[in-house]
Coordinates of C-alpha atoms in Angstrom, one line a residue:
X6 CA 9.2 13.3 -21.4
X7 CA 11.9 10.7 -21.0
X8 CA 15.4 11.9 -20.3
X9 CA 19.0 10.5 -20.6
X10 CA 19.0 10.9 -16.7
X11 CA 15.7 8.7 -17.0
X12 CA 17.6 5.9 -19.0
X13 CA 20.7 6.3 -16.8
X14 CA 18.3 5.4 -13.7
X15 CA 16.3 2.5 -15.7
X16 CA 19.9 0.9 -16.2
X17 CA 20.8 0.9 -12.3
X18 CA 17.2 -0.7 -11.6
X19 CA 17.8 -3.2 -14.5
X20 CA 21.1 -4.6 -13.6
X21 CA 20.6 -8.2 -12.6
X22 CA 17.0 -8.4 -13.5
X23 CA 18.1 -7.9 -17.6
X24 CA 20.2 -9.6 -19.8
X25 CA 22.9 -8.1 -21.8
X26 CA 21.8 -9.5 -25.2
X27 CA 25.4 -10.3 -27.5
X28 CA 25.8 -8.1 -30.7
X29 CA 26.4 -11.0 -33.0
X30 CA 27.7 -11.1 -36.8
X31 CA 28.2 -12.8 -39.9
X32 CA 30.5 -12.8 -43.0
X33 CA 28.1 -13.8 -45.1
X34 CA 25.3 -11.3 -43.8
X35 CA 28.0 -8.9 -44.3
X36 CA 28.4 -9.9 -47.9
X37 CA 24.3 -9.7 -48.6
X38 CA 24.5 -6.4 -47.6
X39 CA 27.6 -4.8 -49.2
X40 CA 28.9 -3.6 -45.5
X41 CA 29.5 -4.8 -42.2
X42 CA 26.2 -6.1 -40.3
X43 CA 25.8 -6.2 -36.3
X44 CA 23.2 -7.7 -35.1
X45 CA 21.5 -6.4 -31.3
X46 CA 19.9 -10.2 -30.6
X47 CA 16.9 -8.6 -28.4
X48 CA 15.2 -11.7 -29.5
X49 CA 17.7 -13.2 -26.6
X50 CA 15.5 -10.8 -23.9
X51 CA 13.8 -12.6 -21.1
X52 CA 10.3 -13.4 -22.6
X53 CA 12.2 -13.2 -26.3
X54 CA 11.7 -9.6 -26.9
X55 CA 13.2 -6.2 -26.0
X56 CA 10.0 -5.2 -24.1
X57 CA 10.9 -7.0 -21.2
X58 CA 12.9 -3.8 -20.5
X59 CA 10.4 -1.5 -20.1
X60 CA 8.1 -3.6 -18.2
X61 CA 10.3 -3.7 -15.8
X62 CA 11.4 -0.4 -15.9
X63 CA 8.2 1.2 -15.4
X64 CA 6.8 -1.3 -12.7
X65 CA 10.0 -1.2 -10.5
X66 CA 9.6 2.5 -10.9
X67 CA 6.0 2.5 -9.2
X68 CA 5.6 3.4 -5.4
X69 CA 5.0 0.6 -3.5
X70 CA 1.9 1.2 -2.4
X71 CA 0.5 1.3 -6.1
X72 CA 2.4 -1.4 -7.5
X73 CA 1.2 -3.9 -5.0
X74 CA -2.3 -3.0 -6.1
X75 CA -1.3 -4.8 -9.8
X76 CA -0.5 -3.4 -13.4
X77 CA -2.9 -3.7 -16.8
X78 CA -1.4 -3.6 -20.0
X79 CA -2.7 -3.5 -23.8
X80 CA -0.6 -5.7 -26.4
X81 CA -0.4 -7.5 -29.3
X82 CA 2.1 -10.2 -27.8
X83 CA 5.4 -9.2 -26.5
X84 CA 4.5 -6.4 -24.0
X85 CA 2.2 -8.5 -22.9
X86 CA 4.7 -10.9 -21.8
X87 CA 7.3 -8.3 -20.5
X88 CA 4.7 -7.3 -18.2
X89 CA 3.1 -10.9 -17.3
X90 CA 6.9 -11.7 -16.1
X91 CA 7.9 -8.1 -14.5
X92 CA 4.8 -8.1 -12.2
X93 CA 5.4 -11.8 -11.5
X94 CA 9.1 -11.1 -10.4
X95 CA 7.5 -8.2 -8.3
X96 CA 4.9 -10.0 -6.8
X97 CA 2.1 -8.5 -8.2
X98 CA -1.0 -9.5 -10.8
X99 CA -1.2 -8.5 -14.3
X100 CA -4.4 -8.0 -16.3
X101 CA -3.7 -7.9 -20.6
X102 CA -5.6 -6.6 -23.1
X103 CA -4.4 -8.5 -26.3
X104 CA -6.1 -8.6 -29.8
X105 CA -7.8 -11.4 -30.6
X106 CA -5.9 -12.1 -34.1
X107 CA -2.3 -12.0 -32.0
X108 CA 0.3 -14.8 -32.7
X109 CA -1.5 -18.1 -30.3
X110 CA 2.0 -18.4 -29.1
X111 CA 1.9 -14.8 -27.3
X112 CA -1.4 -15.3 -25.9
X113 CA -0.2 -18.8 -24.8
X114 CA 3.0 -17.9 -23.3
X115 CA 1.2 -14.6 -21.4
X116 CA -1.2 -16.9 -20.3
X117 CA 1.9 -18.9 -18.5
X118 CA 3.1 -16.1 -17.4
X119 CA 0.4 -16.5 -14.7
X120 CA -1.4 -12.9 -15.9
X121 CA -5.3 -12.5 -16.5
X122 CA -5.8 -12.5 -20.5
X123 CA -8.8 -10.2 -22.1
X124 CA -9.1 -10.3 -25.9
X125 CA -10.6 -7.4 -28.2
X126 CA -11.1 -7.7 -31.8
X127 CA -8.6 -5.4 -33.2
X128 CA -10.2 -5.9 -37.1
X129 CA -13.5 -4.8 -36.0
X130 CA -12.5 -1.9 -34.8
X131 CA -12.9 -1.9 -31.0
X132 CA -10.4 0.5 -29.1
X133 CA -7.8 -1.5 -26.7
X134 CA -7.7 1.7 -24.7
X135 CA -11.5 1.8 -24.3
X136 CA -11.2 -1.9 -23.2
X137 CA -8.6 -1.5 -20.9
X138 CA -10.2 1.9 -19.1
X139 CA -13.1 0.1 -18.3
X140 CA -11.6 -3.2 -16.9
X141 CA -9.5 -0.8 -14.6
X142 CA -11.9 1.7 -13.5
X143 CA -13.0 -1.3 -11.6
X144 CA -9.8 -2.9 -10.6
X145 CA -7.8 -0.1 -9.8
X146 CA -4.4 -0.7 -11.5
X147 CA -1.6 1.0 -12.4
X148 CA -1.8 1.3 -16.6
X149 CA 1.6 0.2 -18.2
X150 CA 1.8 1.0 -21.3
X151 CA 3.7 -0.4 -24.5
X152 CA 5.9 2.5 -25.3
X153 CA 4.0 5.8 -24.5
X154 CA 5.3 5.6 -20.9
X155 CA 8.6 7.7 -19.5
X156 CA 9.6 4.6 -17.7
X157 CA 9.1 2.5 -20.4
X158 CA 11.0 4.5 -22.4
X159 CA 14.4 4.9 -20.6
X160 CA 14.4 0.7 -19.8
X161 CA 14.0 0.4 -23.5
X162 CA 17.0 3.1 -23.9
X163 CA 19.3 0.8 -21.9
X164 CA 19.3 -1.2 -25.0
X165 CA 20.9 2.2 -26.4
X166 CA 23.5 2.2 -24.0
X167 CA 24.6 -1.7 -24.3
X168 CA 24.5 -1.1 -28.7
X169 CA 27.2 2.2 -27.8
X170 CA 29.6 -0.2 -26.1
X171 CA 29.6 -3.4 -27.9
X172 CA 30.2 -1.4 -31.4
X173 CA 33.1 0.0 -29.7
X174 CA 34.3 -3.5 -28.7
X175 CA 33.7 -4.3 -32.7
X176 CA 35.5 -1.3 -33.8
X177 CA 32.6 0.0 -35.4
X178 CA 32.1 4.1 -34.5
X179 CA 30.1 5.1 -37.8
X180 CA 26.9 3.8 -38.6
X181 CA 22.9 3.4 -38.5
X182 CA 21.1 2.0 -36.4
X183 CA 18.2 0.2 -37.6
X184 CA 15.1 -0.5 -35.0
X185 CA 11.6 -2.2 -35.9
X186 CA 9.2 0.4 -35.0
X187 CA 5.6 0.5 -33.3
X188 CA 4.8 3.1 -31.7
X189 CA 8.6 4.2 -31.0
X190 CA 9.2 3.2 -27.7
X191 CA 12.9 1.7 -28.6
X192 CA 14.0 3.6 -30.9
X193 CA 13.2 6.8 -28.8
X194 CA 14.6 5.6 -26.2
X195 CA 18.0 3.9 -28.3
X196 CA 18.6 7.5 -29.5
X197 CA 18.3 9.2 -26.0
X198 CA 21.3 6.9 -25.8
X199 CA 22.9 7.7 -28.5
X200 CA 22.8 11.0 -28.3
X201 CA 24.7 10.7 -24.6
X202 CA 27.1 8.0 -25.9
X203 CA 28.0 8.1 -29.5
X204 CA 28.4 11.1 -32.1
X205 CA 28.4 8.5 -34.8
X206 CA 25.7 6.5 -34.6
X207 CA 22.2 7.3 -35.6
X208 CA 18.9 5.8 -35.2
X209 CA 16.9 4.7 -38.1
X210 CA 13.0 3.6 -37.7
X211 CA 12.1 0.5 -39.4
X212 CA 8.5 -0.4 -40.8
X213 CA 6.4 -2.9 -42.3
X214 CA 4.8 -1.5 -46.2
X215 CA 1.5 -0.1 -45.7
X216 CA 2.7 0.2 -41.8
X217 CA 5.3 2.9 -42.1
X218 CA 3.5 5.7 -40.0
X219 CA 6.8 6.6 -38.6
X220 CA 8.6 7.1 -42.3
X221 CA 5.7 9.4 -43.4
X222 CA 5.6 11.4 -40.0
X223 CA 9.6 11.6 -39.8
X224 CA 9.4 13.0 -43.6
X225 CA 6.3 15.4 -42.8
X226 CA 7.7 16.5 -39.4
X227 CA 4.5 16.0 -37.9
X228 CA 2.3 12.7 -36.7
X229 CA 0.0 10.8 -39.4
X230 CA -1.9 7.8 -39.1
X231 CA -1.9 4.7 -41.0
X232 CA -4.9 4.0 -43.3
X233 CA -4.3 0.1 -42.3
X234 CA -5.3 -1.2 -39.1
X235 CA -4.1 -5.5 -40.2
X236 CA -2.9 -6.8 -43.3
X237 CA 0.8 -7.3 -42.2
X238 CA 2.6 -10.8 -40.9
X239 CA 4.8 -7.9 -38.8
X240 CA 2.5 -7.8 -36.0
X241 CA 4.8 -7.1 -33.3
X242 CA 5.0 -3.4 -35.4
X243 CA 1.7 -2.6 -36.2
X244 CA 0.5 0.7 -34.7
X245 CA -1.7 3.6 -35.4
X246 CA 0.2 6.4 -35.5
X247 CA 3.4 7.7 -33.6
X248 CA 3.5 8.0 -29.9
X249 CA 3.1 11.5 -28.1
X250 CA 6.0 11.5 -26.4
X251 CA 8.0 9.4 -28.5
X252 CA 8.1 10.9 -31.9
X253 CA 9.1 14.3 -30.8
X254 CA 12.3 12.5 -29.6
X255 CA 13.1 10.8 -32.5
X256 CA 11.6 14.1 -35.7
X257 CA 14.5 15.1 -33.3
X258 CA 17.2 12.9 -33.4
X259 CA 16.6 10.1 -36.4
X260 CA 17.5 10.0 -39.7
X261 CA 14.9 9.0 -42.6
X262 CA 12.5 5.8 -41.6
X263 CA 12.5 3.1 -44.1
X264 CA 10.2 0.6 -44.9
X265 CA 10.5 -3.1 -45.9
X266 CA 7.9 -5.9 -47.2
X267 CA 7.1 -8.7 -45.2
X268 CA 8.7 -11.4 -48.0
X269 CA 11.8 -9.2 -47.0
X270 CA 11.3 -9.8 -43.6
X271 CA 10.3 -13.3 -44.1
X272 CA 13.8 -13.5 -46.2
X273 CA 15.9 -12.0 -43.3
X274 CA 13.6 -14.7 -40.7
X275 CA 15.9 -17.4 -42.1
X276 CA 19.0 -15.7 -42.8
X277 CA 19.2 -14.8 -39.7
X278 CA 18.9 -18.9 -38.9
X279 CA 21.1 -20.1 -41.2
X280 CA 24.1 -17.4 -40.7
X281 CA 23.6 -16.3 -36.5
X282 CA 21.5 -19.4 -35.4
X283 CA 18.5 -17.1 -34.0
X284 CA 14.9 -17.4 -34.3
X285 CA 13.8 -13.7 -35.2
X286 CA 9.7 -13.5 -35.5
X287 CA 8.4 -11.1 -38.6
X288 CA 8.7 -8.0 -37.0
X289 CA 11.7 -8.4 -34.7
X290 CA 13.6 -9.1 -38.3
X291 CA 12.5 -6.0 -39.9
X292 CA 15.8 -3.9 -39.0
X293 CA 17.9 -7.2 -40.0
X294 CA 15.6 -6.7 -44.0
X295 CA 16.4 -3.1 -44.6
X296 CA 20.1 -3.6 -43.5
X297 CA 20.4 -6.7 -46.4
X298 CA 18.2 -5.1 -48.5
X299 CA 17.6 -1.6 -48.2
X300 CA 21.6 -0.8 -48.0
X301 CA 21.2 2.2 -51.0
X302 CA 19.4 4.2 -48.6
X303 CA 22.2 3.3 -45.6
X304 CA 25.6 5.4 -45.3
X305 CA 28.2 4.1 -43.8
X306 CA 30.3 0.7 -44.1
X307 CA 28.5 -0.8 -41.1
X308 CA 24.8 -0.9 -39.7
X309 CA 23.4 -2.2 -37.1
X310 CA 20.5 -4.1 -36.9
X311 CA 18.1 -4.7 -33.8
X312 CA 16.4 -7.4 -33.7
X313 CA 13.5 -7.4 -31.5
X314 CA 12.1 -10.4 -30.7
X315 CA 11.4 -13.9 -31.7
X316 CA 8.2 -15.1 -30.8
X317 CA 6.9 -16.3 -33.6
X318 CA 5.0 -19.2 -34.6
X319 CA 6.1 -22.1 -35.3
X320 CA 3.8 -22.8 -39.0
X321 CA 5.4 -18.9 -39.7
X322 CA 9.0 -19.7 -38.9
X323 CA 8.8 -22.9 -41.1
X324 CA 7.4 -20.9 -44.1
X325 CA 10.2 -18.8 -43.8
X326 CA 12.8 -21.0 -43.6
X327 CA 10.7 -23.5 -46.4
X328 CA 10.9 -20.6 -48.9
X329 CA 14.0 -18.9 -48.1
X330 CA 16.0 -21.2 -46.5
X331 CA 17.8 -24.6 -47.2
X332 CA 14.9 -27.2 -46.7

């Protein structure tokens, strides 16, 4: 179980190797939403997503001996690449499971990362974990794994730690903090942070419809699994079910989940264009849609809004902006 000690530790190993991503804002966000709007611009990580993090995180934290031996990781894009460029700063290979209907730009840019990419088919129902067992029963490498991980949860908690301090700087003490959600690996790891840092500001999990495995577990205070396995443009989100070690922190410490369509998220893609200048990918703008739409089920007269990553392609970013944008 990860641990605020855990995160405090990630942060030492991750100072100089991470970048401290700017909270960035917006009058006119603030006026879609009916509050003030902060936006965490993860999409800014190395590698364009907050998973760079936790790759690093957990591979620094290996013993030597077993990191130089090389790391295997399963992923629909953007752990993949957090891993690809840790175990490349570290000197050591990196063998990725990715599905085969991931975003080409993820399995292109993993690919450059100089690590070994295997493809599953996802839709037809073959298990990643299956795949990547059996590739390193005969490789021997250390398993890193998207959120599920101790280590991968404290570096993603440092993300926590940064959101505490730059409110402050913004004089905003009160408010939600809204984080896409997988399989929980942030947002566990943002409210270990919280927790330590803050007594005003609370995570919120946010999901893709027909996705929101985290909103129905959070309500049932229990695990369930999503009916769904594809349908959603929010890849970057998509997961089974709720972590084992991650949604006991947050039935813990977050409020309700909420859950957003992907024209909302498409919506929020180019807002976040126009108004902050980013490039947010479906998923990574999920937070940014329940802030500017979802603000009846938000208290406060702030929110934050995490925005996870932006690799997205480019035919998906110019629907967005071509049907709710300015061109």
């Amino acid at each position: 179980m990860s641990t605020i000690a855990m995160v405090k530790a990630a942060e030492k190993r991750l100072k100089g190797n991470v970048r401290r991503t700017p909270m960035l804002t917006s009058p006119f966000l603030d006026e879609v939403a009916g509050r003030k709007v902060l936006v965490k611009a993860e999409c800014l990580q190395h590698t364009g997503s907050f998973k760079f993090r936790g790759a690093w995180s957990a591979i620094s934290a290996l013993p030597k001996e077993d990191r130089a031996r090389g790391v295997i990781a399963f992923s629909s894009g953007n752990h993949a690449q957090g891993v690809a460029l840790a175990a490349s700063m570290h000197k050591t290979k990196a063998v990725i499971i990715m599905p085969e209907d991931a975003p080409k730009i993820k399995i292109e840019n993993t690919k450059a990362l100089n690590a070994k990419v295997v493809l599953y088919d996802r839709a037809g129902g073959e298990d990643r974990d299956e795949v990547a067992n059996k590739i390193n029963e005969k490789e021997n490498l250390c398993l890193i794994k998207p959120f599920d991980d101790p280590e991968v949860i404290a570096g993603q908690g440092t993300t926590g730690i940064e959101i505490t301090f730059q409110a402050k700087d913004l004089k905003v003490r009160d408010a939600d903090v809204l984080v896409c959600t997988g399989g929980g690996g942030l947002a566990s790891g943002i409210a270990l942070a919280l927790k330590e840092y803050s007594d005003n500001l609370r995570v919120r999990t946010v999901e893709p419809k027909g996705f929101d495995d985290y909103a129905h577990s959070l309500r049932a205070g229990r695990p369930v699994v999503n009916k769904n396995v594809t349908g959603s443009i929010c890849d970057a989100i998509i997961t089974p079910t709720p972590g084992l070690l991650t949604f006991p922190i947050l039935n813990r410490l977050a409020g309700p989940g909420l859950v957003v369509t992907d024209e909302e998220c498409l919506n929020a893609m180019a807002l976040a264009f126009k108004c902050l200048k980013i490039v947010i990918e479906p998923g990574g703008a999920a937070a940014l849609a329940a802030a500017l739409f979802h603000g009846e089920y938000i208290d406060g007269n702030a929110v934050i809004a995490v925005a996870t990553g932006g690799n997205v392609d480019k035919d998906m970013f110019a629907h967005a902006l071509s049907k709710y944008g300015e061109i």
